[in-house]
Amino acid sequence: MSADLLQLDVDTLFEQHGVSEIDDVQKKIQTVVENKREELRTMVGERYRDLLKAADTIAAMQTSAGTLIEQVHCVQGNCRSLNEQQLLGFKTTPTDTEVLLHKRAVSKQLSNYYSTMVQIKLLSSLPELIWTHIDREQFYAATELFIFSRHISTGLQLDAKNTLMQRLPVALKQWEILRPFHITIKQAVLGVLERELLTADIAVDCMLSLLLLDKCDLDQVLQTFLQLRSTAYFNCLQSQGSDAEKDKPRRVKERILASLHILNGTIELLDTCLLANGLLFKRLAECVAPTAAPSINRMDSSDRQLAHLLPDIIAGYKPQFEKPKLLPEQMCDALLKWMSKINSLADKQLQPIFGLVSSMQTIQDIKLAAGTTVKRDYAHLEQQLTLPQAQLDFYTLKYMPLINARVREIIRSSWVAAMQQTYKDVVKLVENISQPTPMQIWREQSDDLPLSLAAALSDQPKRLANRTKGYEAATITLCAQFDTQLASIVQELNVLLQEQTTRAEDKLALINFLRETAEQQMTSYLTQLKTLRLQERQALLQALRNTLALIELCPHLKLCFCQPSSWRQWAGNLTVAGAEHWQRLCALIEEELLQFWQLIVDDILASHSCTEKLPQTITHDVVLRDFALWQTLTLEQRDEEHDQSVQSTIRIPSQPRLSLQTYLHQLIHVLNNAVPQTLPSKVLQAFNQKLLAQLLAHYEQLSAAQCTKDSQNIALQLYFDLKFLERVFAVNREDRSLYERFHGLQRSLRDCIDPFDFELFAEHITTHVSRSAARLHGELGVLTPPHDSTQVANASSLSHEADPNVLCLSSSGSTSLWFPLLPIVMPQAAASATLPVERKSNATESDKGATTPTRKPGTRKNDASSKSKSGAASFFGMSQEWFR
């Protein structure tokens, strides 16, 4: 029934039976379960009762056996006594000698019996005692007891033919129990010698155990010891710690420090134990000394009380050692082999472990922990073993190079990660470039200016200054992220530089490596940027702005080259070299980005070429449409012969051609759309060079035309244009090629003009060129050089005595300003007073001529300088012309 209940299918039961039937089945199952439980209790109770009964029976048997043995002894005694009484009348009286011999034989037999029994008892007690010493890690005592047991067993086996030994096979069986202790003790000793933490006492105890157990010489023990220490070193690097920590993963720092402790501890153990008069030799001398206690003294007190029953060869047994010898040459060879093996293990295992160190703080902790370890002087050991000097300094020879290499790798990998992330961000900004919005940069915002002096003096980004440089919010964010990553690198390196245990030369090498890495990564960044082969204007502008911003907005990038003040004590001569490398990097970036600017400049000039915008031939329609209204001047001269004045009228150009002005303004408009801020001076210079080269080619074509040679006015207008361009673009003798082309072209145009007329026009043309350049200089400010030297004739320079601008605008890694200040033009009345040609008050440039006497009047002094300055001018120390 129970089998059927156990094989029930629950699903089938609920499908085929009702609730009441299911309840019955459940009750039956419960009944069966209770029955099984009762059977189990009964069975267990019966077995337990049988066990107790068997124990009682054994105890009773033991008592009965003791009583029986006692009674047998009594029967034997009674029988012996009765036998002697019955044979008393038949015995002959023995002599005294026979009695004495008989007593001696009986005594010897009895002594042999007791001795055998005691030896068997010792053999039965030794296993537990040996295990006790092994558990206490007293391996020499365990080995001595094992050798003592082997000595006892050997003696009993030699007496195997004795009748008593034949009746007592327990001696042989007991030796079979003791025999495996040879392997057990040796394995325990080898396991202890593989530990990370090993004291000198335990190491000496293990070496003595090996010497006694295997009867080997000291050289073999030394090799075994060094081999096991290399195994401990390997296990430590493999993250195999002590038994209590095997299940826990060990930290990298702990593994490195533990491995170093193993190496230093091994050398310390060799120095303490195996050198002359070492601890091992002292312990050996104690063991072989005549006063050394015999091995039986290691037995329990109950066993030692029976020592008088043992023969002297057992009772007085002591372990014997051959006099160990360890030559310095043997120790040197073994140590060199061990160090070679350690070197190979360190190359394969230690270097990957250092590769897992990810922070400078961990390295500093390692160095501090290694530095706090008490370093022993092994000079005497190296001298005795004829080893090279500092050969045993593992920290300096093995760990310091790996630490320095890891520090360099952390710096390099951090720099690579930061630079790659920055490059990806730059590429993303270049790819997602949108239509430029120049007004966005110049639109005033509420957070442009700092709200307090503390905010202005803080290291927060100067929003207005950044926007004047053309840096958008995305660029500023990119630079902030890059600078944060560099700040972490500098901070981590500073942790090591402030650490006292690091040598000065290592600190100097790390500073130098940081600079080299920064220089290498920045150069690699520029190379990757050039491989993009950007062609679109906005993409080029975005790339070069972001690159320039890395220098402007990342102060920690400069710190990688020009060390902080806290590093100067270690940097030494590197400070000047770092500044030179920084300037060289800035120059390299400017040079590489100048190529980007060249592409932008070439694109602008290609799309707005003067050959397309300026008329190629000058016809009458072009003259009427293009030549601006000339100024008519009336010259009054005195005829000395007739003593009367003679007036003559001349017409000279007053401004460049309208097409030239329109073309220059179109270029300015294109530049403003392409570049929301003014071009850098180098870029502007390159742009002007190419622009002037195109314009000169255009004017050379016009000067060679027949219409120019036939018309003096056309030649005069072209000559005026060239003088204007030369003045506005500040072409001087330093730019020899342009200067010679300008003047050569001017000479060719001057040849087309009547010499007498040109002599009359020359002074007025110069004056008009100066006026036109001063008037249009502000409009052409985007194209004009930042170091403009345009002057009104015989007037003071338009530059200020001091720079009145309180905002330092921008610099691209050098001293050149991107945003030149607008010129301050003097008022017309003040300017006209200094001109060599005095204009009439009722004459204008457009419709009236100016009467100019041939004799130049003296220049009038300007009274403006004597006026009192305004309050603002007095506050800023500026001249009053600044506010006009």
PDB file of N, CA, C and O in Angstrom, residues 792-839:
ATOM      1  N   VAL A 792      49.432 111.227 -41.310  1.00  0.00           N
ATOM      2  CA  VAL A 792      49.120 112.401 -42.122  1.00  0.00           C
ATOM      3  C   VAL A 792      50.403 113.184 -42.291  1.00  0.00           C
ATOM      4  O   VAL A 792      51.219 113.258 -41.390  1.00  0.00           O
ATOM      5  N   ALA A 793      50.564 113.757 -43.457  1.00  0.00           N
ATOM      6  CA  ALA A 793      51.821 114.420 -43.774  1.00  0.00           C
ATOM      7  C   ALA A 793      52.134 115.501 -42.752  1.00  0.00           C
ATOM      8  O   ALA A 793      51.294 116.354 -42.459  1.00  0.00           O
ATOM      9  N   ASN A 794      53.362 115.455 -42.260  1.00  0.00           N
ATOM     10  CA  ASN A 794      53.873 116.415 -41.286  1.00  0.00           C
ATOM     11  C   ASN A 794      53.028 116.464 -40.017  1.00  0.00           C
ATOM     12  O   ASN A 794      53.039 117.472 -39.300  1.00  0.00           O
ATOM     13  N   ALA A 795      52.247 115.445 -39.747  1.00  0.00           N
ATOM     14  CA  ALA A 795      51.428 115.423 -38.539  1.00  0.00           C
ATOM     15  C   ALA A 795      51.997 114.386 -37.571  1.00  0.00           C
ATOM     16  O   ALA A 795      52.783 113.518 -37.944  1.00  0.00           O
ATOM     17  N   SER A 796      51.572 114.480 -36.368  1.00  0.00           N
ATOM     18  CA  SER A 796      52.023 113.509 -35.365  1.00  0.00           C
ATOM     19  C   SER A 796      51.413 112.148 -35.635  1.00  0.00           C
ATOM     20  O   SER A 796      50.414 112.024 -36.342  1.00  0.00           O
ATOM     21  N   SER A 797      52.009 111.087 -35.076  1.00  0.00           N
ATOM     22  CA  SER A 797      51.525 109.734 -35.314  1.00  0.00           C
ATOM     23  C   SER A 797      50.141 109.555 -34.722  1.00  0.00           C
ATOM     24  O   SER A 797      49.767 110.175 -33.734  1.00  0.00           O
ATOM     25  N   LEU A 798      49.378 108.653 -35.386  1.00  0.00           N
ATOM     26  CA  LEU A 798      48.025 108.409 -34.913  1.00  0.00           C
ATOM     27  C   LEU A 798      47.989 107.438 -33.743  1.00  0.00           C
ATOM     28  O   LEU A 798      46.932 107.209 -33.173  1.00  0.00           O
ATOM     29  N   SER A 799      49.100 106.844 -33.418  1.00  0.00           N
ATOM     30  CA  SER A 799      49.120 105.910 -32.297  1.00  0.00           C
ATOM     31  C   SER A 799      49.096 106.664 -30.989  1.00  0.00           C
ATOM     32  O   SER A 799      49.502 107.830 -30.913  1.00  0.00           O
ATOM     33  N   HIS A 800      48.610 105.977 -29.933  1.00  0.00           N
ATOM     34  CA  HIS A 800      48.497 106.604 -28.629  1.00  0.00           C
ATOM     35  C   HIS A 800      49.847 106.595 -27.933  1.00  0.00           C
ATOM     36  O   HIS A 800      50.719 105.778 -28.216  1.00  0.00           O
ATOM     37  N   GLU A 801      49.950 107.524 -26.992  1.00  0.00           N
ATOM     38  CA  GLU A 801      51.149 107.519 -26.162  1.00  0.00           C
ATOM     39  C   GLU A 801      51.209 106.255 -25.309  1.00  0.00           C
ATOM     40  O   GLU A 801      52.264 105.713 -25.058  1.00  0.00           O
ATOM     41  N   ALA A 802      50.063 105.826 -24.825  1.00  0.00           N
ATOM     42  CA  ALA A 802      49.959 104.597 -24.034  1.00  0.00           C
ATOM     43  C   ALA A 802      48.731 103.846 -24.494  1.00  0.00           C
ATOM     44  O   ALA A 802      47.773 104.453 -24.977  1.00  0.00           O
ATOM     45  N   ASP A 803      48.764 102.543 -24.354  1.00  0.00           N
ATOM     46  CA  ASP A 803      47.636 101.743 -24.811  1.00  0.00           C
ATOM     47  C   ASP A 803      46.447 101.969 -23.893  1.00  0.00           C
ATOM     48  O   ASP A 803      46.475 101.560 -22.729  1.00  0.00           O
ATOM     49  N   PRO A 804      45.396 102.648 -24.377  1.00  0.00           N
ATOM     50  CA  PRO A 804      44.272 102.948 -23.489  1.00  0.00           C
ATOM     51  C   PRO A 804      43.323 101.793 -23.296  1.00  0.00           C
ATOM     52  O   PRO A 804      42.398 101.874 -22.507  1.00  0.00           O
ATOM     53  N   ASN A 805      43.512 100.718 -24.030  1.00  0.00           N
ATOM     54  CA  ASN A 805      42.568  99.616 -23.936  1.00  0.00           C
ATOM     55  C   ASN A 805      42.815  98.832 -22.655  1.00  0.00           C
ATOM     56  O   ASN A 805      43.918  98.376 -22.390  1.00  0.00           O
ATOM     57  N   VAL A 806      41.800  98.674 -21.813  1.00  0.00           N
ATOM     58  CA  VAL A 806      41.963  97.963 -20.541  1.00  0.00           C
ATOM     59  C   VAL A 806      41.750  96.473 -20.693  1.00  0.00           C
ATOM     60  O   VAL A 806      41.938  95.740 -19.743  1.00  0.00           O
ATOM     61  N   LEU A 807      41.367  96.001 -21.851  1.00  0.00           N
ATOM     62  CA  LEU A 807      41.119  94.570 -22.074  1.00  0.00           C
ATOM     63  C   LEU A 807      42.230  93.997 -22.919  1.00  0.00           C
ATOM     64  O   LEU A 807      42.442  94.426 -24.050  1.00  0.00           O
ATOM     65  N   CYS A 808      42.966  93.059 -22.358  1.00  0.00           N
ATOM     66  CA  CYS A 808      43.982  92.365 -23.143  1.00  0.00           C
ATOM     67  C   CYS A 808      43.269  91.375 -24.044  1.00  0.00           C
ATOM     68  O   CYS A 808      42.712  90.390 -23.586  1.00  0.00           O
ATOM     69  N   LEU A 809      43.291  91.622 -25.337  1.00  0.00           N
ATOM     70  CA  LEU A 809      42.382  90.900 -26.224  1.00  0.00           C
ATOM     71  C   LEU A 809      42.839  89.474 -26.485  1.00  0.00           C
ATOM     72  O   LEU A 809      42.257  88.526 -26.011  1.00  0.00           O
ATOM     73  N   SER A 810      43.891  89.291 -27.204  1.00  0.00           N
ATOM     74  CA  SER A 810      44.232  87.910 -27.559  1.00  0.00           C
ATOM     75  C   SER A 810      45.657  87.845 -28.035  1.00  0.00           C
ATOM     76  O   SER A 810      46.203  88.820 -28.542  1.00  0.00           O
ATOM     77  N   SER A 811      46.226  86.662 -27.894  1.00  0.00           N
ATOM     78  CA  SER A 811      47.522  86.360 -28.495  1.00  0.00           C
ATOM     79  C   SER A 811      47.535  84.893 -28.810  1.00  0.00           C
ATOM     80  O   SER A 811      47.012  84.087 -28.075  1.00  0.00           O
ATOM     81  N   SER A 812      48.117  84.539 -29.910  1.00  0.00           N
ATOM     82  CA  SER A 812      48.139  83.146 -30.351  1.00  0.00           C
ATOM     83  C   SER A 812      49.443  82.492 -29.949  1.00  0.00           C
ATOM     84  O   SER A 812      50.208  82.031 -30.768  1.00  0.00           O
ATOM     85  N   GLY A 813      49.727  82.506 -28.659  1.00  0.00           N
ATOM     86  CA  GLY A 813      50.946  81.863 -28.189  1.00  0.00           C
ATOM     87  C   GLY A 813      52.165  82.748 -28.326  1.00  0.00           C
ATOM     88  O   GLY A 813      53.246  82.383 -27.933  1.00  0.00           O
ATOM     89  N   SER A 814      52.038  83.904 -28.928  1.00  0.00           N
ATOM     90  CA  SER A 814      53.160  84.820 -29.073  1.00  0.00           C
ATOM     91  C   SER A 814      52.723  86.179 -28.581  1.00  0.00           C
ATOM     92  O   SER A 814      51.706  86.344 -27.931  1.00  0.00           O
ATOM     93  N   THR A 815      53.478  87.203 -28.935  1.00  0.00           N
ATOM     94  CA  THR A 815      53.157  88.543 -28.448  1.00  0.00           C
ATOM     95  C   THR A 815      52.325  89.340 -29.438  1.00  0.00           C
ATOM     96  O   THR A 815      52.013  90.498 -29.186  1.00  0.00           O
ATOM     97  N   SER A 816      51.972  88.766 -30.574  1.00  0.00           N
ATOM     98  CA  SER A 816      51.229  89.513 -31.589  1.00  0.00           C
ATOM     99  C   SER A 816      49.758  89.565 -31.212  1.00  0.00           C
ATOM    100  O   SER A 816      49.158  88.566 -30.871  1.00  0.00           O
ATOM    101  N   LEU A 817      49.167  90.750 -31.295  1.00  0.00           N
ATOM    102  CA  LEU A 817      47.761  90.925 -30.976  1.00  0.00           C
ATOM    103  C   LEU A 817      46.898  90.580 -32.174  1.00  0.00           C
ATOM    104  O   LEU A 817      47.243  90.893 -33.312  1.00  0.00           O
ATOM    105  N   TRP A 818      45.784  89.936 -31.896  1.00  0.00           N
ATOM    106  CA  TRP A 818      44.840  89.647 -32.969  1.00  0.00           C
ATOM    107  C   TRP A 818      43.979  90.862 -33.297  1.00  0.00           C
ATOM    108  O   TRP A 818      43.507  91.005 -34.396  1.00  0.00           O
ATOM    109  N   PHE A 819      43.727  91.715 -32.327  1.00  0.00           N
ATOM    110  CA  PHE A 819      42.775  92.803 -32.478  1.00  0.00           C
ATOM    111  C   PHE A 819      43.511  94.131 -32.339  1.00  0.00           C
ATOM    112  O   PHE A 819      43.664  94.646 -31.234  1.00  0.00           O
ATOM    113  N   PRO A 820      43.996  94.688 -33.426  1.00  0.00           N
ATOM    114  CA  PRO A 820      44.645  95.992 -33.326  1.00  0.00           C
ATOM    115  C   PRO A 820      43.618  97.059 -32.991  1.00  0.00           C
ATOM    116  O   PRO A 820      42.457  96.977 -33.387  1.00  0.00           O
ATOM    117  N   LEU A 821      44.048  98.055 -32.280  1.00  0.00           N
ATOM    118  CA  LEU A 821      43.154  99.145 -31.929  1.00  0.00           C
ATOM    119  C   LEU A 821      42.876 100.011 -33.147  1.00  0.00           C
ATOM    120  O   LEU A 821      43.736 100.196 -34.023  1.00  0.00           O
ATOM    121  N   LEU A 822      41.677 100.553 -33.207  1.00  0.00           N
ATOM    122  CA  LEU A 822      41.332 101.442 -34.313  1.00  0.00           C
ATOM    123  C   LEU A 822      42.112 102.740 -34.198  1.00  0.00           C
ATOM    124  O   LEU A 822      42.365 103.232 -33.088  1.00  0.00           O
ATOM    125  N   PRO A 823      42.529 103.299 -35.324  1.00  0.00           N
ATOM    126  CA  PRO A 823      43.289 104.564 -35.255  1.00  0.00           C
ATOM    127  C   PRO A 823      42.403 105.709 -34.816  1.00  0.00           C
ATOM    128  O   PRO A 823      41.200 105.733 -35.064  1.00  0.00           O
ATOM    129  N   ILE A 824      42.987 106.675 -34.178  1.00  0.00           N
ATOM    130  CA  ILE A 824      42.284 107.891 -33.755  1.00  0.00           C
ATOM    131  C   ILE A 824      42.687 108.997 -34.717  1.00  0.00           C
ATOM    132  O   ILE A 824      43.843 109.422 -34.755  1.00  0.00           O
ATOM    133  N   VAL A 825      41.759 109.392 -35.502  1.00  0.00           N
ATOM    134  CA  VAL A 825      42.026 110.405 -36.515  1.00  0.00           C
ATOM    135  C   VAL A 825      41.745 111.769 -35.907  1.00  0.00           C
ATOM    136  O   VAL A 825      40.733 111.970 -35.240  1.00  0.00           O
ATOM    137  N   MET A 826      42.631 112.674 -36.143  1.00  0.00           N
ATOM    138  CA  MET A 826      42.448 114.032 -35.609  1.00  0.00           C
ATOM    139  C   MET A 826      41.309 114.717 -36.320  1.00  0.00           C
ATOM    140  O   MET A 826      40.958 114.385 -37.458  1.00  0.00           O
ATOM    141  N   PRO A 827      40.691 115.704 -35.684  1.00  0.00           N
ATOM    142  CA  PRO A 827      39.612 116.452 -36.348  1.00  0.00           C
ATOM    143  C   PRO A 827      40.098 117.097 -37.637  1.00  0.00           C
ATOM    144  O   PRO A 827      41.281 117.358 -37.817  1.00  0.00           O
ATOM    145  N   GLN A 828      39.123 117.324 -38.517  1.00  0.00           N
ATOM    146  CA  GLN A 828      39.475 117.840 -39.833  1.00  0.00           C
ATOM    147  C   GLN A 828      40.172 119.190 -39.732  1.00  0.00           C
ATOM    148  O   GLN A 828      41.113 119.487 -40.459  1.00  0.00           O
ATOM    149  N   ALA A 829      39.685 120.074 -38.822  1.00  0.00           N
ATOM    150  CA  ALA A 829      40.302 121.400 -38.694  1.00  0.00           C
ATOM    151  C   ALA A 829      41.735 121.287 -38.225  1.00  0.00           C
ATOM    152  O   ALA A 829      42.636 121.954 -38.733  1.00  0.00           O
ATOM    153  N   ALA A 830      41.945 120.408 -37.242  1.00  0.00           N
ATOM    154  CA  ALA A 830      43.306 120.259 -36.737  1.00  0.00           C
ATOM    155  C   ALA A 830      44.196 119.618 -37.763  1.00  0.00           C
ATOM    156  O   ALA A 830      45.377 119.944 -37.869  1.00  0.00           O
ATOM    157  N   ALA A 831      43.619 118.681 -38.536  1.00  0.00           N
ATOM    158  CA  ALA A 831      44.433 118.022 -39.549  1.00  0.00           C
ATOM    159  C   ALA A 831      44.779 118.959 -40.679  1.00  0.00           C
ATOM    160  O   ALA A 831      45.889 118.965 -41.207  1.00  0.00           O
ATOM    161  N   SER A 832      43.788 119.761 -41.084  1.00  0.00           N
ATOM    162  CA  SER A 832      44.044 120.664 -42.209  1.00  0.00           C
ATOM    163  C   SER A 832      45.066 121.727 -41.872  1.00  0.00           C
ATOM    164  O   SER A 832      45.760 122.248 -42.739  1.00  0.00           O
ATOM    165  N   ALA A 833      45.171 122.035 -40.593  1.00  0.00           N
ATOM    166  CA  ALA A 833      46.151 123.042 -40.205  1.00  0.00           C
ATOM    167  C   ALA A 833      47.569 122.567 -40.391  1.00  0.00           C
ATOM    168  O   ALA A 833      48.484 123.365 -40.496  1.00  0.00           O
ATOM    169  N   THR A 834      47.738 121.269 -40.434  1.00  0.00           N
ATOM    170  CA  THR A 834      49.101 120.739 -40.560  1.00  0.00           C
ATOM    171  C   THR A 834      49.433 120.327 -41.976  1.00  0.00           C
ATOM    172  O   THR A 834      50.533 119.888 -42.229  1.00  0.00           O
ATOM    173  N   LEU A 835      48.465 120.435 -42.891  1.00  0.00           N
ATOM    174  CA  LEU A 835      48.723 120.014 -44.259  1.00  0.00           C
ATOM    175  C   LEU A 835      49.546 121.064 -44.998  1.00  0.00           C
ATOM    176  O   LEU A 835      49.418 122.266 -44.738  1.00  0.00           O
ATOM    177  N   PRO A 836      50.357 120.643 -45.953  1.00  0.00           N
ATOM    178  CA  PRO A 836      51.162 121.622 -46.683  1.00  0.00           C
ATOM    179  C   PRO A 836      50.337 122.455 -47.648  1.00  0.00           C
ATOM    180  O   PRO A 836      50.765 123.511 -48.066  1.00  0.00           O
ATOM    181  N   VAL A 837      49.138 121.965 -48.031  1.00  0.00           N
ATOM    182  CA  VAL A 837      48.288 122.700 -48.968  1.00  0.00           C
ATOM    183  C   VAL A 837      47.112 123.235 -48.196  1.00  0.00           C
ATOM    184  O   VAL A 837      46.372 122.481 -47.585  1.00  0.00           O
ATOM    185  N   GLU A 838      46.909 124.490 -48.163  1.00  0.00           N
ATOM    186  CA  GLU A 838      45.821 125.116 -47.426  1.00  0.00           C
ATOM    187  C   GLU A 838      44.601 125.166 -48.303  1.00  0.00           C
ATOM    188  O   GLU A 838      44.617 125.742 -49.399  1.00  0.00           O
ATOM    189  N   ARG A 839      43.509 124.549 -47.790  1.00  0.00           N
ATOM    190  CA  ARG A 839      42.278 124.527 -48.563  1.00  0.00           C
ATOM    191  C   ARG A 839      41.450 125.736 -48.218  1.00  0.00           C
ATOM    192  O   ARG A 839      41.414 126.196 -47.092  1.00  0.00           O
TER     193      ARG A 839
END
